[in-house]
Amino acid sequence: ADGGGAAAGAGANGRRAAAARAAEQAPQRQEPPPSAKPAPAAAVPAGAGTDAARAQPTEAVARGATAVTALRLRGTRTVELVAEGDAELQRDDVLLTADTVTYREVTDQAIADGNVKLRQGTSVVTGPHAELVVGDQVGTFDSPSYSMTRTRPPLEPGDPPREVSGSGQADVMSLEGENHYRLQNATWSTCQARDPDWYIKARDLELDYDREVGSARGASVVFMDTPIFWMPWAEFPLVGRRQSGFLPPTFGVSTKTGVDISAPYYWNIAPNYDATIAPRFMSKRGVQIAGEFRYMGDSYRGESRVEWLPEDKMLGKERALGSLQHQQWLTPTLYGALDLNAVSDDRYFEDLSSRVAMASRVNLLRQGQLVYTGGGWWTASALMQSYQTLSPDPEVRNGSPYRRLPQLMLNAFRPDLAGGLTFALDSEYVRFEGPQDYQPDGTRVMAYPQLSLPIRGAAYFLTPKIGIHYTSYDLQRPQEVPGERDSITRTLPIFSIDSGLIFERDANFFGTNFTQTLEPRLYYLNVPYRRQADIPLFDTSRYDFGFAQIFSENRYTGGDRIGDANDLTAAVTTRLIDPATGAERIRALVGQRYYFEDQRVTAGEEPRTSRRADILGGLSGRLTRNTSIESLLQYNPNDSQTERFNVALRYQPEFGKALNASYRYARNLRSTDGTVGLRDVDLSGQWPLWGNWYGVGRVTHSLKEDRVTEAVGGLEYDGGCWVFRAAMHRYALDSNESNKAFFVQLELNDLASIGSSPLNLIKRSVPGYGKINDPTADRVFGN
């Protein structure tokens, strides 16, 4: 070989010719940098070395050098080399294979014919003929088939990175440099099948894997051989990233809005700023304009949202929504936040939203907050807070919470005092202003210093605690009431002892080994009586009765009532723990509070005179590998009545299979419409039906009223690289009115979702629901 190309083993019997290594370097020369011109390729002169045995180069290909191997080589070194039969040309991560490869060193051009395959990293292009300038990665491919794979970073914190592949075919592909491709009469799809179920078909298609954006002109989206979208020009994500452009429209039907169509435009302003503008047509209401702006910086983040309906055709008036959420670290120790929300009228969500979570909103928060955390063991905060209270039913006016203008708080915690003592302090100054003229206003000052002595061992704990709760009120009542004070001071000593033991033993149930615990607990609380009946209830109500409440110091929320107490709570918990993993399998507990004195402090309820509280019992955990239970029982031993009973069972043998059944009973629960009592059954689930079809559904039936209060039914089909979903949703607005909505969605994996997504509805309605395809970027707010 002329110039020192590696050739070996020439012989008889038709053994094949050797391959020549490209660019063998002289010992004294240094390896050229990657940006340098490729070194000359070795070649076998015409007529020399035929029928020689193939021999691999004895050294690895140097960076920037070119290696050519084949069954037969002919040509002239530094001019042209023709490789025939299993020909390969390699430089760095570029590998070109074909039946015949002609390499012209002067122009760095490779011409490949027959079964051509170009592989670079995770990109593969095949076709019958290609011409390529190897170093510049420019050239053309005739009738190519291609597949490009890239790794998509997590869209949300905690998500794993995922590989996304796009593939297709074209008449001609032009290579325009590394990671840039232009194609004529081309297709593109994330489906990897040779005959994909969906694809983008375009007259002119540009794939830019530096920006990870595809641009299509004269394009349509074809699904099951049927065009469903035509786009004169469009950009789309190649690896599921966000970028500017029109998004697929969303559409649906509901009782309140009629036919509901939205055509959103997404504006990717910067990596940390984006916006969505979404015109929305509602056949019963009119045309609405909605917009969302999101932003993020090193020390701040937030989003704002606006909706505007110039004229509601059903009501003949303008309707609007505004929302702003902002959080920011002003300094390394000072945090601030804004949360502002407003709508034009009380029935805005009920009329214009198809989601029960939105339609049931009553109080819209408006608050600003500052928090200082630089004290180490103490923090300080300031809060301004008010609400917009909605009353969709004009016959039932919802009460609005008091405004806090302002609230100043100072809290401290020191667990490292001498003798093992722990110090805590809760304190506040707050100005309450009533939303109605007939409500009293007032200022409350509170300080609650506490000392405790935690004593802990491997099998026990004992925590005595004492504190002094001081409160001062300065009240402005709308009118004077005889016997009621306007200046009130309340000082209460609060004493408690919390204690418990922890026993363990080895146990075996149903042939399975467990570690079983037995954990008795006693909690004693003593709070003397102080007169409080003339203190307004600014932020106070009674806690819901449960296990958390019977181990708390106060039976009321807020600071306007400190319940008198001389009582003892006794409870016992047992757990079954997997000894191999330490995971808790089953937990059962029962508890009751015993009173030594009658109740005197109230917040509007009847005072208790019995000596025993209701008995609480609970059972939760996995009954079997596939079956779990959550249950709670509240039993009144004085009246021999069950006050509350909830039980929920779930059977989930594997992903995509979940069946749930629950029963809820509450004897004295009072609803917003004034009815007393609750008794309903809830059934929900997700299950494979046939083929790739899945069924999802939920029915909530009120046994007390003998009516369905909410129903969801849907079908899903997993097409591998696409998913179809259809769902119906009906929920009761009140005893006489309900809303119905219909959702249809076609989700093309890693491209877009077309239609109106029922995913949020299904996830909320069906515990244990599994999304049957990989997640895609949802860039349309509210879907």
Coordinates of C-alpha atoms in Angstrom, one line a residue, residues 26-219:
A26 CA 4.4 9.8 11.2
P27 CA 5.9 9.1 14.7
Q28 CA 7.3 12.6 15.1
R29 CA 4.0 14.4 14.2
Q30 CA 1.5 15.3 16.9
E31 CA -2.2 14.4 16.6
P32 CA -4.1 17.2 14.9
P33 CA -6.8 18.9 17.0
P34 CA -10.4 17.9 16.2
S35 CA -11.0 21.1 14.3
A36 CA -8.0 20.5 11.9
K37 CA -8.4 19.3 8.4
P38 CA -8.7 15.5 8.3
A39 CA -5.5 13.6 7.7
P40 CA -5.1 12.0 4.2
A41 CA -6.5 8.5 3.8
A42 CA -4.4 5.6 2.7
A43 CA -5.4 3.9 -0.5
V44 CA -4.7 0.8 -2.5
P45 CA -3.5 1.7 -6.1
A46 CA -5.7 0.3 -8.8
G47 CA -4.8 -3.3 -9.6
A48 CA -2.8 -3.9 -6.5
G49 CA -3.7 -6.1 -3.5
T50 CA -6.8 -7.8 -4.8
D51 CA -8.1 -10.9 -3.1
A52 CA -6.1 -10.2 0.1
A53 CA -7.5 -11.3 3.4
R54 CA -9.3 -8.5 5.5
A55 CA -7.2 -7.3 8.4
Q56 CA -8.3 -4.8 11.1
P57 CA -6.1 -1.8 11.8
T58 CA -3.7 -2.6 14.7
E59 CA -4.3 0.8 16.3
A60 CA -7.5 2.7 17.2
V61 CA -8.6 5.5 14.9
A62 CA -7.1 8.8 16.1
R63 CA -9.4 11.7 16.9
G64 CA -10.1 13.6 13.6
A65 CA -8.7 10.8 11.5
T66 CA -10.7 8.8 8.9
A67 CA -10.7 5.0 8.6
V68 CA -12.0 3.1 5.5
T69 CA -12.5 -0.7 5.5
A70 CA -14.1 -2.9 2.8
L71 CA -13.8 -6.3 1.1
R72 CA -12.0 -4.6 -1.8
L73 CA -10.1 -1.3 -2.0
R74 CA -8.8 0.5 -5.0
G75 CA -7.7 4.0 -5.9
T76 CA -4.9 6.4 -5.3
R77 CA -3.7 7.7 -2.0
T78 CA -4.6 11.4 -1.3
V79 CA -6.9 11.5 -4.4
E80 CA -9.7 9.0 -4.4
L81 CA -10.4 5.7 -2.7
V82 CA -13.2 3.3 -3.8
A83 CA -14.3 0.8 -1.1
E84 CA -16.5 -2.1 -2.4
G85 CA -18.3 -4.8 -0.4
D86 CA -19.3 -4.2 3.2
A87 CA -17.7 -0.7 3.0
E88 CA -17.3 1.4 6.1
L89 CA -16.1 4.9 6.6
Q90 CA -15.5 6.1 10.2
R91 CA -14.4 9.4 11.7
D92 CA -15.0 10.1 15.4
D93 CA -18.7 9.2 16.1
V94 CA -19.7 9.3 12.4
L95 CA -20.0 5.8 10.8
L96 CA -21.1 5.5 7.1
T97 CA -21.7 2.0 5.7
A98 CA -22.8 1.0 2.2
D99 CA -22.2 -1.5 -0.5
T100 CA -19.8 1.0 -2.1
V101 CA -18.2 4.1 -0.6
T102 CA -16.1 6.5 -2.7
Y103 CA -14.0 8.8 -0.6
R104 CA -12.4 11.9 -2.1
E105 CA -9.7 13.2 0.3
V106 CA -9.2 16.6 -1.3
T107 CA -12.9 17.7 -0.8
D108 CA -13.5 15.4 2.2
Q109 CA -16.5 14.0 0.3
A110 CA -17.9 10.5 0.6
I111 CA -20.4 9.1 -2.0
A112 CA -22.2 6.0 -0.8
D113 CA -24.4 3.7 -2.9
G114 CA -26.5 0.7 -2.0
N115 CA -27.9 -0.1 1.5
V116 CA -26.5 3.2 2.8
K117 CA -26.6 3.8 6.6
L118 CA -25.3 6.9 8.3
R119 CA -25.0 6.6 12.1
Q120 CA -23.9 9.5 14.3
G121 CA -24.5 9.0 18.1
T122 CA -28.1 8.1 18.5
S123 CA -29.1 9.3 15.0
V124 CA -29.5 6.8 12.1
V125 CA -30.3 7.5 8.5
T126 CA -30.7 4.9 5.8
G127 CA -31.3 5.0 2.0
P128 CA -30.1 3.9 -1.4
H129 CA -27.7 6.8 -2.1
A130 CA -26.0 9.6 -0.2
E131 CA -23.3 12.2 -0.7
L132 CA -21.7 13.7 2.4
V133 CA -18.9 16.1 3.3
V134 CA -17.7 14.2 6.3
G135 CA -16.1 17.0 8.4
D136 CA -18.8 19.6 7.8
Q137 CA -21.6 17.0 7.9
V138 CA -23.4 18.5 4.9
G139 CA -24.8 16.6 2.0
T140 CA -27.9 14.9 0.7
F141 CA -29.7 11.6 1.1
D142 CA -32.0 10.1 -1.5
S143 CA -35.3 8.5 -0.2
P144 CA -34.1 8.4 3.4
S145 CA -35.6 6.7 6.4
Y146 CA -34.4 8.1 9.7
S147 CA -34.6 7.8 13.4
M148 CA -33.3 10.5 15.9
T149 CA -33.1 9.8 19.6
R150 CA -32.4 12.3 22.3
T151 CA -32.7 12.4 26.1
R152 CA -35.4 14.6 27.5
P153 CA -34.6 16.1 31.0
P154 CA -37.3 16.0 33.6
L155 CA -40.2 18.3 33.0
E156 CA -41.0 18.4 36.7
P157 CA -38.8 17.9 39.8
G158 CA -38.6 14.3 40.7
D159 CA -39.4 13.0 37.2
P160 CA -36.7 10.7 35.6
P161 CA -35.1 11.7 32.3
R162 CA -36.5 9.9 29.3
E163 CA -35.4 9.0 25.8
V164 CA -37.6 10.4 23.0
S165 CA -37.2 9.1 19.5
G166 CA -38.5 10.7 16.3
S167 CA -38.5 8.9 13.0
G168 CA -39.9 9.1 9.5
Q169 CA -39.2 9.0 5.7
A170 CA -38.7 11.6 3.0
D171 CA -38.0 12.0 -0.7
V172 CA -34.7 13.9 -0.1
M173 CA -32.8 14.8 3.1
S174 CA -30.3 17.7 3.1
L175 CA -27.8 17.6 5.9
E176 CA -27.0 21.1 6.9
G177 CA -24.4 20.6 9.6
E178 CA -24.4 18.7 12.9
N179 CA -27.9 18.2 14.3
H180 CA -29.6 20.1 11.4
Y181 CA -31.7 18.3 8.7
R182 CA -34.0 19.6 6.0
L183 CA -36.4 17.2 4.3
Q184 CA -38.7 17.3 1.3
N185 CA -42.1 15.5 1.3
A186 CA -41.3 14.1 4.7
T187 CA -43.0 12.5 7.7
W188 CA -42.1 12.6 11.4
S189 CA -43.5 10.7 14.3
T190 CA -42.6 9.4 17.8
C191 CA -44.0 6.0 16.8
Q192 CA -41.2 3.6 16.0
A193 CA -43.2 1.3 13.8
R194 CA -42.5 1.2 10.1
D195 CA -46.2 2.1 9.5
P196 CA -46.9 4.5 12.3
D197 CA -50.4 5.2 13.6
W198 CA -49.8 8.9 13.5
Y199 CA -47.3 11.2 11.9
I200 CA -46.7 14.8 10.7
K201 CA -46.6 15.0 6.9
A202 CA -45.0 18.1 5.5
R203 CA -44.0 19.5 2.1
D204 CA -40.9 21.0 3.8
L205 CA -39.6 19.8 7.2
E206 CA -36.7 21.1 9.1
L207 CA -35.3 19.3 12.2
D208 CA -33.1 21.4 14.4
Y209 CA -31.8 19.2 17.3
D210 CA -29.7 22.1 18.7
R211 CA -32.9 24.0 19.5
E212 CA -34.9 20.7 19.7
V213 CA -37.6 22.2 17.5
G214 CA -39.1 20.9 14.3
S215 CA -40.6 23.3 11.7
A216 CA -43.1 22.1 9.1
R217 CA -44.5 23.9 6.1
G218 CA -47.5 22.7 4.2
A219 CA -48.1 20.2 6.9

